[in-house]
């Protein structure tokens, strides 16, 4: 299970499922410089190796893999894995090069660890789509499991970046998950018009005036092409920029958020 550390309840949930599934469990902690753009939070991304190791031990991980950047990217490592169109929209449009960085590091980690299965969180829904695409397109011999998002009591998806938020931003940040729930309610009442569902999300996000909406998307769950009508599996995603942190959240439709 690949992580960037600063481990929390979301990671814990993935580790527990993986532990119950697998005879041996490897977790990596690597803050991957190549998936951060210039001016992003690579330098200040929270790092706490001791706490991470304790949590990994506590969850019964067999091997904690904390590689150096040199171990992942040896001298003259120039190969990049480009997942194509699924990596260029949404987060990929907001953060150019991000998914090339993600796809490359995950491919290297798969090469080094050679797992039978790998576990990812639905929280980073586009990342899961990208990884599934890379595994399919490159015929990598690994099974991908995507597990449900762990949330705070008010619905905010647990994230290492939530600690950047000040109290008022933190209060308003719950609007992201409320927006997804409002959209899911409209969907369950039979609304299938994608623009109407996007408007429902935007309406709820107005409850977070400190947040500037980066995107509100309702896209095909596999290709991430924006939909006109929701008539096949879809992924609703949001990105909101608060002064102290940029937050993302997502929800699969119909409710396919389950181990698969
Ligand atoms: P990160 O350390 O942020 O790269 O996350 C490592 C893995 O944990 C990724 O597959 C994330 O999607 C997953 N993850 C992060 N936060 C959560 C959460 N709140 N619920 C479920 N999975 C999560």
PDB file of C-alpha atoms and ligand atoms in Angstrom:
ATOM      1  CA  UNK A   1       0.000   0.000   0.000  1.00  0.00           C
ATOM      2  CA  UNK A   2       1.635   3.247  -1.172  1.00  0.00           C
ATOM      3  CA  UNK A   3       1.321   6.357   1.056  1.00  0.00           C
ATOM      4  CA  UNK A   4       2.955   9.731   1.553  1.00  0.00           C
ATOM      5  CA  UNK A   5       2.957   9.348   5.347  1.00  0.00           C
ATOM      6  CA  UNK A   6       1.441  11.629   8.015  1.00  0.00           C
ATOM      7  CA  UNK A   7      -0.723   8.558   8.449  1.00  0.00           C
ATOM      8  CA  UNK A   8      -4.291   8.956   9.677  1.00  0.00           C
ATOM      9  CA  UNK A   9      -7.606   7.128  10.012  1.00  0.00           C
ATOM     10  CA  UNK A  10      -7.992   6.879   6.215  1.00  0.00           C
ATOM     11  CA  UNK A  11      -4.692   5.054   5.853  1.00  0.00           C
ATOM     12  CA  UNK A  12      -5.516   2.947   8.907  1.00  0.00           C
ATOM     13  CA  UNK A  13      -8.723   1.742   7.307  1.00  0.00           C
ATOM     14  CA  UNK A  14      -6.867   0.670   4.146  1.00  0.00           C
ATOM     15  CA  UNK A  15      -4.225  -1.090   6.226  1.00  0.00           C
ATOM     16  CA  UNK A  16      -6.855  -3.009   8.225  1.00  0.00           C
ATOM     17  CA  UNK A  17      -8.596  -4.288   5.108  1.00  0.00           C
ATOM     18  CA  UNK A  18      -5.290  -5.169   3.472  1.00  0.00           C
ATOM     19  CA  UNK A  19      -4.075  -6.885   6.644  1.00  0.00           C
ATOM     20  CA  UNK A  20      -7.214  -9.024   6.793  1.00  0.00           C
ATOM     21  CA  UNK A  21      -6.820  -9.921   3.082  1.00  0.00           C
ATOM     22  CA  UNK A  22      -3.166 -10.646   2.712  1.00  0.00           C
ATOM     23  CA  UNK A  23      -0.595 -13.033   4.148  1.00  0.00           C
ATOM     24  CA  UNK A  24       2.058 -10.345   3.927  1.00  0.00           C
ATOM     25  CA  UNK A  25       1.629  -6.609   3.884  1.00  0.00           C
ATOM     26  CA  UNK A  26       4.048  -3.904   2.752  1.00  0.00           C
ATOM     27  CA  UNK A  27       3.340  -0.188   3.235  1.00  0.00           C
ATOM     28  CA  UNK A  28       5.492   2.469   1.647  1.00  0.00           C
ATOM     29  CA  UNK A  29       5.922   6.008   2.921  1.00  0.00           C
ATOM     30  CA  UNK A  30       7.388   8.310   0.308  1.00  0.00           C
ATOM     31  CA  UNK A  31       6.645  11.980  -0.274  1.00  0.00           C
ATOM     32  CA  UNK A  32       7.119  11.848  -4.015  1.00  0.00           C
ATOM     33  CA  UNK A  33       8.751  15.056  -5.266  1.00  0.00           C
ATOM     34  CA  UNK A  34       7.669  14.368  -8.857  1.00  0.00           C
ATOM     35  CA  UNK A  35       3.959  14.624  -8.119  1.00  0.00           C
ATOM     36  CA  UNK A  36       4.248  18.121  -6.643  1.00  0.00           C
ATOM     37  CA  UNK A  37       4.297  21.141  -8.948  1.00  0.00           C
ATOM     38  CA  UNK A  38       6.388  24.275  -8.484  1.00  0.00           C
ATOM     39  CA  UNK A  39       4.922  26.347  -5.648  1.00  0.00           C
ATOM     40  CA  UNK A  40       2.982  23.406  -4.171  1.00  0.00           C
ATOM     41  CA  UNK A  41       3.430  22.096  -0.623  1.00  0.00           C
ATOM     42  CA  UNK A  42       6.233  19.533  -1.132  1.00  0.00           C
ATOM     43  CA  UNK A  43       8.519  21.246   1.407  1.00  0.00           C
ATOM     44  CA  UNK A  44       5.889  21.702   4.090  1.00  0.00           C
ATOM     45  CA  UNK A  45       3.965  18.459   3.468  1.00  0.00           C
ATOM     46  CA  UNK A  46       3.617  16.962   6.980  1.00  0.00           C
ATOM     47  CA  UNK A  47       6.257  14.341   7.774  1.00  0.00           C
ATOM     48  CA  UNK A  48       6.393  12.296  10.972  1.00  0.00           C
ATOM     49  CA  UNK A  49       8.424   9.156  10.443  1.00  0.00           C
ATOM     50  CA  UNK A  50       8.299   7.970  14.061  1.00  0.00           C
ATOM     51  CA  UNK A  51       4.506   8.292  14.359  1.00  0.00           C
ATOM     52  CA  UNK A  52       4.078   6.615  10.949  1.00  0.00           C
ATOM     53  CA  UNK A  53       6.271   3.675  11.946  1.00  0.00           C
ATOM     54  CA  UNK A  54       4.335   3.260  15.187  1.00  0.00           C
ATOM     55  CA  UNK A  55       1.003   3.273  13.361  1.00  0.00           C
ATOM     56  CA  UNK A  56       2.283   0.779  10.779  1.00  0.00           C
ATOM     57  CA  UNK A  57       3.557  -1.494  13.544  1.00  0.00           C
ATOM     58  CA  UNK A  58       0.256  -1.132  15.362  1.00  0.00           C
ATOM     59  CA  UNK A  59      -1.649  -2.231  12.229  1.00  0.00           C
ATOM     60  CA  UNK A  60       0.545  -5.301  11.800  1.00  0.00           C
ATOM     61  CA  UNK A  61       2.406  -4.277   8.654  1.00  0.00           C
ATOM     62  CA  UNK A  62       5.181  -6.772   7.861  1.00  0.00           C
ATOM     63  CA  UNK A  63       7.442  -4.342   6.068  1.00  0.00           C
ATOM     64  CA  UNK A  64       7.504  -0.553   6.240  1.00  0.00           C
ATOM     65  CA  UNK A  65       9.310   0.724   3.150  1.00  0.00           C
ATOM     66  CA  UNK A  66      10.629   4.269   3.570  1.00  0.00           C
ATOM     67  CA  UNK A  67      12.844   4.723   0.529  1.00  0.00           C
ATOM     68  CA  UNK A  68      15.078   7.692  -0.160  1.00  0.00           C
ATOM     69  CA  UNK A  69      14.456   9.652  -3.362  1.00  0.00           C
ATOM     70  CA  UNK A  70      17.684   8.153  -4.762  1.00  0.00           C
ATOM     71  CA  UNK A  71      16.348   4.631  -4.244  1.00  0.00           C
ATOM     72  CA  UNK A  72      13.187   5.443  -6.206  1.00  0.00           C
ATOM     73  CA  UNK A  73      14.855   7.581  -8.871  1.00  0.00           C
ATOM     74  CA  UNK A  74      18.372   6.332  -9.506  1.00  0.00           C
ATOM     75  CA  UNK A  75      20.861   8.541 -11.311  1.00  0.00           C
ATOM     76  CA  UNK A  76      19.714   9.300 -14.884  1.00  0.00           C
ATOM     77  CA  UNK A  77      16.219   7.879 -14.286  1.00  0.00           C
ATOM     78  CA  UNK A  78      14.401   9.663 -17.090  1.00  0.00           C
ATOM     79  CA  UNK A  79      11.548   7.254 -17.858  1.00  0.00           C
ATOM     80  CA  UNK A  80       8.099   8.628 -17.166  1.00  0.00           C
ATOM     81  CA  UNK A  81       4.751   6.829 -17.145  1.00  0.00           C
ATOM     82  CA  UNK A  82       2.118   9.037 -18.804  1.00  0.00           C
ATOM     83  CA  UNK A  83      -1.438   7.790 -18.204  1.00  0.00           C
ATOM     84  CA  UNK A  84      -2.793   9.947 -21.052  1.00  0.00           C
ATOM     85  CA  UNK A  85      -6.166  11.674 -21.069  1.00  0.00           C
ATOM     86  CA  UNK A  86      -7.374  10.446 -17.649  1.00  0.00           C
ATOM     87  CA  UNK A  87      -4.338  12.176 -16.161  1.00  0.00           C
ATOM     88  CA  UNK A  88      -4.833  15.492 -17.926  1.00  0.00           C
ATOM     89  CA  UNK A  89      -8.309  16.488 -16.709  1.00  0.00           C
ATOM     90  CA  UNK A  90      -9.501  17.639 -13.245  1.00  0.00           C
ATOM     91  CA  UNK A  91      -6.527  17.371 -10.859  1.00  0.00           C
ATOM     92  CA  UNK A  92      -4.272  16.842 -13.867  1.00  0.00           C
ATOM     93  CA  UNK A  93      -5.440  20.136 -15.396  1.00  0.00           C
ATOM     94  CA  UNK A  94      -5.068  21.989 -12.098  1.00  0.00           C
ATOM     95  CA  UNK A  95      -1.715  20.341 -11.353  1.00  0.00           C
ATOM     96  CA  UNK A  96       0.106  19.736 -14.661  1.00  0.00           C
ATOM     97  CA  UNK A  97       2.397  16.715 -14.485  1.00  0.00           C
ATOM     98  CA  UNK A  98       0.884  15.484 -11.223  1.00  0.00           C
ATOM     99  CA  UNK A  99      -0.403  12.183 -12.585  1.00  0.00           C
ATOM    100  CA  UNK A 100       2.732  11.476 -14.575  1.00  0.00           C
ATOM    101  CA  UNK A 101       4.502  11.757 -11.203  1.00  0.00           C
ATOM    102  CA  UNK A 102       1.936   9.523  -9.515  1.00  0.00           C
ATOM    103  CA  UNK A 103       1.878   6.917 -12.294  1.00  0.00           C
ATOM    104  CA  UNK A 104       5.669   6.815 -12.428  1.00  0.00           C
ATOM    105  CA  UNK A 105       6.213   6.391  -8.681  1.00  0.00           C
ATOM    106  CA  UNK A 106       3.481   3.774  -8.350  1.00  0.00           C
ATOM    107  CA  UNK A 107       4.962   1.817 -11.268  1.00  0.00           C
ATOM    108  CA  UNK A 108       8.417   1.957  -9.630  1.00  0.00           C
ATOM    109  CA  UNK A 109       6.932   0.845  -6.296  1.00  0.00           C
ATOM    110  CA  UNK A 110       5.136  -2.040  -8.010  1.00  0.00           C
ATOM    111  CA  UNK A 111       8.454  -3.004  -9.595  1.00  0.00           C
ATOM    112  CA  UNK A 112      10.320  -2.928  -6.292  1.00  0.00           C
ATOM    113  CA  UNK A 113       7.673  -4.608  -4.118  1.00  0.00           C
ATOM    114  CA  UNK A 114       5.977  -6.836  -6.719  1.00  0.00           C
ATOM    115  CA  UNK A 115       2.658  -6.961  -4.827  1.00  0.00           C
ATOM    116  CA  UNK A 116      -0.183  -9.325  -5.719  1.00  0.00           C
ATOM    117  CA  UNK A 117      -2.695  -6.624  -4.763  1.00  0.00           C
ATOM    118  CA  UNK A 118      -2.413  -2.924  -4.030  1.00  0.00           C
ATOM    119  CA  UNK A 119      -4.811  -0.793  -2.001  1.00  0.00           C
ATOM    120  CA  UNK A 120      -5.913   2.762  -2.708  1.00  0.00           C
ATOM    121  CA  UNK A 121      -8.550   5.073  -1.227  1.00  0.00           C
ATOM    122  CA  UNK A 122     -11.653   6.320  -3.011  1.00  0.00           C
ATOM    123  CA  UNK A 123     -10.787   9.724  -1.487  1.00  0.00           C
ATOM    124  CA  UNK A 124      -8.420  10.267  -4.410  1.00  0.00           C
ATOM    125  CA  UNK A 125     -10.890   8.993  -6.975  1.00  0.00           C
ATOM    126  CA  UNK A 126      -9.041  10.212 -10.056  1.00  0.00           C
ATOM    127  CA  UNK A 127      -5.817   8.683  -8.767  1.00  0.00           C
ATOM    128  CA  UNK A 128      -7.576   5.315  -8.567  1.00  0.00           C
ATOM    129  CA  UNK A 129      -8.833   5.727 -12.141  1.00  0.00           C
ATOM    130  CA  UNK A 130      -5.300   6.595 -13.279  1.00  0.00           C
ATOM    131  CA  UNK A 131      -3.736   3.613 -11.501  1.00  0.00           C
ATOM    132  CA  UNK A 132      -6.309   1.191 -12.901  1.00  0.00           C
ATOM    133  CA  UNK A 133      -5.585   2.599 -16.373  1.00  0.00           C
ATOM    134  CA  UNK A 134      -1.813   2.234 -15.990  1.00  0.00           C
ATOM    135  CA  UNK A 135      -2.160  -1.345 -14.736  1.00  0.00           C
ATOM    136  CA  UNK A 136      -4.439  -2.208 -17.645  1.00  0.00           C
ATOM    137  CA  UNK A 137      -2.460  -0.419 -20.363  1.00  0.00           C
ATOM    138  CA  UNK A 138       0.926  -1.741 -19.209  1.00  0.00           C
ATOM    139  CA  UNK A 139      -0.436  -5.199 -18.288  1.00  0.00           C
ATOM    140  CA  UNK A 140       1.068  -4.954 -14.813  1.00  0.00           C
ATOM    141  CA  UNK A 141       0.439  -8.141 -12.810  1.00  0.00           C
ATOM    142  CA  UNK A 142      -1.212  -6.496  -9.812  1.00  0.00           C
ATOM    143  CA  UNK A 143      -4.822  -6.329  -8.675  1.00  0.00           C
ATOM    144  CA  UNK A 144      -6.072  -2.887  -7.630  1.00  0.00           C
ATOM    145  CA  UNK A 145      -8.527  -2.487  -4.753  1.00  0.00           C
ATOM    146  CA  UNK A 146     -10.177   0.828  -4.011  1.00  0.00           C
ATOM    147  CA  UNK A 147     -11.656   1.255  -0.541  1.00  0.00           C
ATOM    148  CA  UNK A 148     -14.247   3.733   0.779  1.00  0.00           C
ATOM    149  CA  UNK A 149     -13.367   7.222   1.973  1.00  0.00           C
ATOM    150  CA  UNK A 150     -13.021   7.648   5.732  1.00  0.00           C
ATOM    151  CA  UNK A 151     -14.696  10.840   6.923  1.00  0.00           C
ATOM    152  CA  UNK A 152     -14.752  13.072   9.994  1.00  0.00           C
ATOM    153  CA  UNK A 153     -18.071  13.234  11.917  1.00  0.00           C
ATOM    154  CA  UNK A 154     -19.153  16.301   9.875  1.00  0.00           C
ATOM    155  CA  UNK A 155     -18.385  14.491   6.613  1.00  0.00           C
ATOM    156  CA  UNK A 156     -15.024  16.078   5.748  1.00  0.00           C
ATOM    157  CA  UNK A 157     -12.817  13.445   4.104  1.00  0.00           C
ATOM    158  CA  UNK A 158      -9.852  12.739   6.374  1.00  0.00           C
ATOM    159  CA  UNK A 159      -6.669  14.100   4.774  1.00  0.00           C
ATOM    160  CA  UNK A 160      -3.130  14.945   5.798  1.00  0.00           C
ATOM    161  CA  UNK A 161      -3.759  18.455   4.428  1.00  0.00           C
ATOM    162  CA  UNK A 162      -6.765  19.166   6.705  1.00  0.00           C
ATOM    163  CA  UNK A 163      -4.302  20.278   9.375  1.00  0.00           C
ATOM    164  CA  UNK A 164      -3.441  23.335   7.252  1.00  0.00           C
ATOM    165  CA  UNK A 165      -7.000  24.705   7.711  1.00  0.00           C
ATOM    166  CA  UNK A 166      -7.789  27.387  10.297  1.00  0.00           C
ATOM    167  CA  UNK A 167     -10.926  26.842  12.428  1.00  0.00           C
ATOM    168  CA  UNK A 168     -13.297  28.801  10.167  1.00  0.00           C
ATOM    169  CA  UNK A 169     -11.958  27.131   7.015  1.00  0.00           C
ATOM    170  CA  UNK A 170     -12.259  23.773   8.762  1.00  0.00           C
ATOM    171  CA  UNK A 171     -15.901  24.515   9.586  1.00  0.00           C
ATOM    172  CA  UNK A 172     -16.675  25.521   6.002  1.00  0.00           C
ATOM    173  CA  UNK A 173     -14.746  22.557   4.537  1.00  0.00           C
ATOM    174  CA  UNK A 174     -17.596  20.217   5.458  1.00  0.00           C
ATOM    175  CA  UNK A 175     -19.515  21.803   2.563  1.00  0.00           C
ATOM    176  CA  UNK A 176     -17.590  19.572   0.118  1.00  0.00           C
ATOM    177  CA  UNK A 177     -19.084  16.363   1.431  1.00  0.00           C
ATOM    178  CA  UNK A 178     -22.492  18.039   1.885  1.00  0.00           C
ATOM    179  CA  UNK A 179     -22.357  19.032  -1.782  1.00  0.00           C
ATOM    180  CA  UNK A 180     -21.705  15.434  -2.794  1.00  0.00           C
ATOM    181  CA  UNK A 181     -24.498  14.183  -0.532  1.00  0.00           C
ATOM    182  CA  UNK A 182     -26.951  16.749  -1.926  1.00  0.00           C
ATOM    183  CA  UNK A 183     -26.028  15.619  -5.449  1.00  0.00           C
ATOM    184  CA  UNK A 184     -26.439  11.952  -4.461  1.00  0.00           C
ATOM    185  CA  UNK A 185     -29.886  12.767  -2.991  1.00  0.00           C
ATOM    186  CA  UNK A 186     -30.971  14.435  -6.218  1.00  0.00           C
ATOM    187  CA  UNK A 187     -29.612  11.464  -8.167  1.00  0.00           C
ATOM    188  CA  UNK A 188     -31.506   9.006  -5.976  1.00  0.00           C
ATOM    189  CA  UNK A 189     -34.680  11.019  -6.581  1.00  0.00           C
ATOM    190  CA  UNK A 190     -34.170  10.325 -10.282  1.00  0.00           C
ATOM    191  CA  UNK A 191     -32.257  13.374 -11.532  1.00  0.00           C
ATOM    192  CA  UNK A 192     -30.001  12.264 -14.393  1.00  0.00           C
ATOM    193  CA  UNK A 193     -29.168  15.599 -16.016  1.00  0.00           C
ATOM    194  CA  UNK A 194     -25.482  16.156 -15.328  1.00  0.00           C
ATOM    195  CA  UNK A 195     -25.696  19.969 -15.358  1.00  0.00           C
ATOM    196  CA  UNK A 196     -28.550  19.893 -12.859  1.00  0.00           C
ATOM    197  CA  UNK A 197     -26.481  17.621 -10.602  1.00  0.00           C
ATOM    198  CA  UNK A 198     -23.408  19.883 -10.986  1.00  0.00           C
ATOM    199  CA  UNK A 199     -25.591  22.901 -10.068  1.00  0.00           C
ATOM    200  CA  UNK A 200     -26.760  21.123  -6.934  1.00  0.00           C
ATOM    201  CA  UNK A 201     -23.121  20.674  -5.893  1.00  0.00           C
ATOM    202  CA  UNK A 202     -22.222  24.296  -6.700  1.00  0.00           C
ATOM    203  CA  UNK A 203     -25.257  25.488  -4.709  1.00  0.00           C
ATOM    204  CA  UNK A 204     -24.075  23.714  -1.567  1.00  0.00           C
ATOM    205  CA  UNK A 205     -20.487  24.907  -2.053  1.00  0.00           C
ATOM    206  CA  UNK A 206     -21.783  28.472  -1.684  1.00  0.00           C
ATOM    207  CA  UNK A 207     -22.046  27.603   2.029  1.00  0.00           C
ATOM    208  CA  UNK A 208     -18.225  27.801   2.034  1.00  0.00           C
ATOM    209  CA  UNK A 209     -17.536  31.442   1.026  1.00  0.00           C
ATOM    210  CA  UNK A 210     -13.854  31.169   1.985  1.00  0.00           C
ATOM    211  CA  UNK A 211     -13.428  28.434  -0.615  1.00  0.00           C
ATOM    212  CA  UNK A 212     -12.904  29.203  -4.276  1.00  0.00           C
ATOM    213  CA  UNK A 213     -14.284  26.404  -6.446  1.00  0.00           C
ATOM    214  CA  UNK A 214     -11.635  24.978  -8.785  1.00  0.00           C
ATOM    215  CA  UNK A 215     -13.950  22.485 -10.470  1.00  0.00           C
ATOM    216  CA  UNK A 216     -17.194  20.580 -10.065  1.00  0.00           C
ATOM    217  CA  UNK A 217     -17.231  17.523 -12.266  1.00  0.00           C
ATOM    218  CA  UNK A 218     -19.554  14.697 -13.157  1.00  0.00           C
ATOM    219  CA  UNK A 219     -17.629  12.416 -15.443  1.00  0.00           C
ATOM    220  CA  UNK A 220     -17.571   8.900 -16.842  1.00  0.00           C
ATOM    221  CA  UNK A 221     -16.069   6.694 -14.114  1.00  0.00           C
ATOM    222  CA  UNK A 222     -13.512   5.139 -16.469  1.00  0.00           C
ATOM    223  CA  UNK A 223     -12.620   7.792 -19.056  1.00  0.00           C
ATOM    224  CA  UNK A 224     -13.317  10.863 -16.882  1.00  0.00           C
ATOM    225  CA  UNK A 225     -15.072  12.539 -19.826  1.00  0.00           C
ATOM    226  CA  UNK A 226     -17.697  14.987 -18.630  1.00  0.00           C
ATOM    227  CA  UNK A 227     -21.231  13.616 -18.947  1.00  0.00           C
ATOM    228  CA  UNK A 228     -24.381  15.196 -20.328  1.00  0.00           C
ATOM    229  CA  UNK A 229     -26.646  12.559 -18.805  1.00  0.00           C
ATOM    230  CA  UNK A 230     -25.756  10.114 -16.062  1.00  0.00           C
ATOM    231  CA  UNK A 231     -26.597   6.767 -17.611  1.00  0.00           C
ATOM    232  CA  UNK A 232     -23.449   4.818 -16.826  1.00  0.00           C
ATOM    233  CA  UNK A 233     -21.110   4.622 -13.814  1.00  0.00           C
ATOM    234  CA  UNK A 234     -19.962   8.143 -13.015  1.00  0.00           C
ATOM    235  CA  UNK A 235     -17.573   9.911 -10.701  1.00  0.00           C
ATOM    236  CA  UNK A 236     -18.561  13.214  -9.113  1.00  0.00           C
ATOM    237  CA  UNK A 237     -15.514  15.224  -8.046  1.00  0.00           C
ATOM    238  CA  UNK A 238     -14.885  18.598  -6.454  1.00  0.00           C
ATOM    239  CA  UNK A 239     -11.840  20.732  -5.794  1.00  0.00           C
ATOM    240  CA  UNK A 240     -12.062  23.829  -3.601  1.00  0.00           C
ATOM    241  CA  UNK A 241      -9.230  26.202  -2.832  1.00  0.00           C
ATOM    242  CA  UNK A 242      -9.317  27.621   0.699  1.00  0.00           C
ATOM    243  CA  UNK A 243      -6.713  30.246   1.600  1.00  0.00           C
ATOM    244  CA  UNK A 244      -4.728  27.654   3.608  1.00  0.00           C
ATOM    245  CA  UNK A 245      -5.296  24.444   1.642  1.00  0.00           C
ATOM    246  CA  UNK A 246      -6.784  23.075  -1.536  1.00  0.00           C
ATOM    247  CA  UNK A 247      -9.246  20.262  -0.801  1.00  0.00           C
ATOM    248  CA  UNK A 248     -10.674  17.557  -3.040  1.00  0.00           C
ATOM    249  CA  UNK A 249     -13.465  15.071  -2.550  1.00  0.00           C
ATOM    250  CA  UNK A 250     -15.412  12.708  -4.767  1.00  0.00           C
ATOM    251  CA  UNK A 251     -18.220  10.188  -4.876  1.00  0.00           C
ATOM    252  CA  UNK A 252     -18.904   7.371  -7.325  1.00  0.00           C
ATOM    253  CA  UNK A 253     -22.411   7.132  -8.833  1.00  0.00           C
ATOM    254  CA  UNK A 254     -24.370   4.929  -8.678  1.00  0.00           C
ATOM    255  CA  UNK A 255     -23.170   4.100  -5.251  1.00  0.00           C
ATOM    256  CA  UNK A 256     -20.321   1.847  -6.269  1.00  0.00           C
ATOM    257  CA  UNK A 257     -18.099   2.928  -3.388  1.00  0.00           C
ATOM    258  CA  UNK A 258     -17.113  -0.518  -2.251  1.00  0.00           C
ATOM    259  CA  UNK A 259     -14.197  -2.882  -2.304  1.00  0.00           C
ATOM    260  CA  UNK A 260     -13.782  -4.124  -5.864  1.00  0.00           C
TER     261      UNK A 260
HETATM  262  P1  LIG B   1      -1.597   9.645   0.570  1.00  0.00           P
HETATM  263  O1  LIG B   1      -0.716   9.331   1.732  1.00  0.00           O
HETATM  264  O2  LIG B   1      -2.379  10.902   0.726  1.00  0.00           O
HETATM  265  O3  LIG B   1      -0.878   9.538  -0.754  1.00  0.00           O
HETATM  266  O4  LIG B   1      -2.681   8.493   0.551  1.00  0.00           O
HETATM  267  C1  LIG B   1      -2.305   7.136   0.465  1.00  0.00           C
HETATM  268  C2  LIG B   1      -3.525   6.322   0.165  1.00  0.00           C
HETATM  269  O5  LIG B   1      -4.486   6.503   1.205  1.00  0.00           O
HETATM  270  C3  LIG B   1      -4.203   6.784  -1.144  1.00  0.00           C
HETATM  271  O6  LIG B   1      -4.659   5.643  -1.850  1.00  0.00           O
HETATM  272  C4  LIG B   1      -5.359   7.602  -0.646  1.00  0.00           C
HETATM  273  O7  LIG B   1      -6.468   7.625  -1.527  1.00  0.00           O
HETATM  274  C5  LIG B   1      -5.717   6.876   0.638  1.00  0.00           C
HETATM  275  N1  LIG B   1      -6.470   7.787   1.525  1.00  0.00           N
HETATM  276  C6  LIG B   1      -6.105   9.026   1.917  1.00  0.00           C
HETATM  277  N2  LIG B   1      -7.073   9.577   2.685  1.00  0.00           N
HETATM  278  C7  LIG B   1      -8.065   8.660   2.747  1.00  0.00           C
HETATM  279  C8  LIG B   1      -9.359   8.632   3.368  1.00  0.00           C
HETATM  280  N3  LIG B   1      -9.836   9.667   4.076  1.00  0.00           N
HETATM  281  N4  LIG B   1     -10.108   7.524   3.226  1.00  0.00           N
HETATM  282  C9  LIG B   1      -9.660   6.466   2.498  1.00  0.00           C
HETATM  283  N5  LIG B   1      -8.467   6.430   1.895  1.00  0.00           N
HETATM  284  C10 LIG B   1      -7.681   7.514   2.008  1.00  0.00           C
END
